[in-house]
Steps between C-alpha positions, in 0.01 A plus 500: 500500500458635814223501709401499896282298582232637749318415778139543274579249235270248393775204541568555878578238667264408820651453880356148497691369151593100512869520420719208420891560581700246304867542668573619848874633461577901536177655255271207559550528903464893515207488246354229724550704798335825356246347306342310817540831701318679256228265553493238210463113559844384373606107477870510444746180362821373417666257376612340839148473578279668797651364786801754456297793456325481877716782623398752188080350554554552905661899460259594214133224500588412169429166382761243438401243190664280288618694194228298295233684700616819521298632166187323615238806497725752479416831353897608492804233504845655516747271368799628675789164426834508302458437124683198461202313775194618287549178287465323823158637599234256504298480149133678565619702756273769431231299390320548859485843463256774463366564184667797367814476753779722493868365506765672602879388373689698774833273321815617321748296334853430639681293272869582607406514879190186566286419222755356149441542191081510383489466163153641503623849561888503350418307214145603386525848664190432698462758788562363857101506548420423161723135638331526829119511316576210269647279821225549650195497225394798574535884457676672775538899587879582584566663810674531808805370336714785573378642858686410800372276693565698844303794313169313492542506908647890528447736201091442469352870463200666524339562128628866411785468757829698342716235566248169363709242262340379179489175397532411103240232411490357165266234352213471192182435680381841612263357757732335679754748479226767680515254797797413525593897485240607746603189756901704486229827580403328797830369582634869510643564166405719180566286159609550145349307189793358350320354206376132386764213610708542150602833647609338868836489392509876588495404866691177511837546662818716418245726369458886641133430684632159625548589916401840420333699824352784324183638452270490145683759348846311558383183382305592199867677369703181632277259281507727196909493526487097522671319221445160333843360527559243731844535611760200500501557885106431545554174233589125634 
């Protein structure tokens, strides 16, 4: 399961990457912020439209669109909004997008605490991303969903550094899962495979990697200790 990914592999991801950012609260903001320092062309939405996203396009030249154009050519869109608004999101939304796009579901479901009750995932025992790919017609690569947000802005680390964080990143299609692996690379963080998206529920929260900082190692062990069960206190 685990693996590092490194700085030679064949999926990495190129300074000048079209990214769409679909959600501009605590992960969507920071990711905006690093991604357009890093040098990638980002267009960012919301869904209270551009005009309240001028102070995040002024601090970091990322582009403010409508959240209807925010997949339009993009080679990576992070979808980074609560569960309970992907049934809102525009039909097509990704239907603009580079062929062979990666999606990232950065989501987790709180069903005591914001989102209710999805029947999707209590009921049918569909994985948070598993929901998140079918609300959104198409398949998504988990990850993100249990970093601070603050850490994308202070803990990035130098490949090899003692004290780097890995990231566990779960999703079936292996091409896409090489970019979006090699894009946390960039961003400053080693990575895990965590498996295809019927395995996500190893990293969802209240289990042992969700928040985790540790290092390959750690989070490798804290997957393999995950359990099934979701517990009455992470059910509506």
């Amino acid at each position: 399961m685990a693996a590092v990914l490194g700085t030679t592999d064949p999926g990495k991801a190129r300074q000048d990457m079209k990214i769409g950012i679909i959600g501009a609260g605590n992960i969507g903001g920071n990711l905006t912020r690093r991604l357009t320092a890093l040098g990638h062309d980002v267009s960012v939405a919301n869904s209270r439209g551009p005009h309240t996203l001028k102070e995040l396009a002024e601090e970091t030249g990322a582009t403010p669109v409508r959240i209807e154009e925010a997949a339009r050519g993009a080679e990576v869109v992070v979808i980074a909004v609560p569960e309970k608004a992907l049934e809102n999101l525009p039909t097509g939304l990704l239907d603009g997008a580079a062929e062979g796009v990666a999606v990232i579901d950065t989501g987790n479901y709180y069903p005591k605490q914001r989102d209710g009750k999805i029947l999707a995932i209590e009921v049918e025992g569909l994985t948070e991303s598993r929901w998140t790919e079918r609300a959104v017609g198409r398949p998504v690569i988990k990850a993100f969903n249990g970093t601070y947000a603050q850490d994308i802005l202070e803990r990035p680390r130098p490949a090899g550094a003692p004290d780097r964080i890995a990231l566990p990143v779960a999703g079936d299609d292996e091409a896409a899962k090489a970019v979006v692996r090699s894009l946390i690379d960039e961003l400053g963080f080693d990575t895990v495979d965590a498996g295809g998206l019927d395995d996500s529920w190893r990293q969802q929260p209240d289990t042992p990697v969700y928040g985790l900082r540790g290092n390959v190692a750690e989070v490798t062990k804290a997957l393999a200790e995950a359990s099934p069960e979701r517990k009455p206190e992470w059910r509506a």
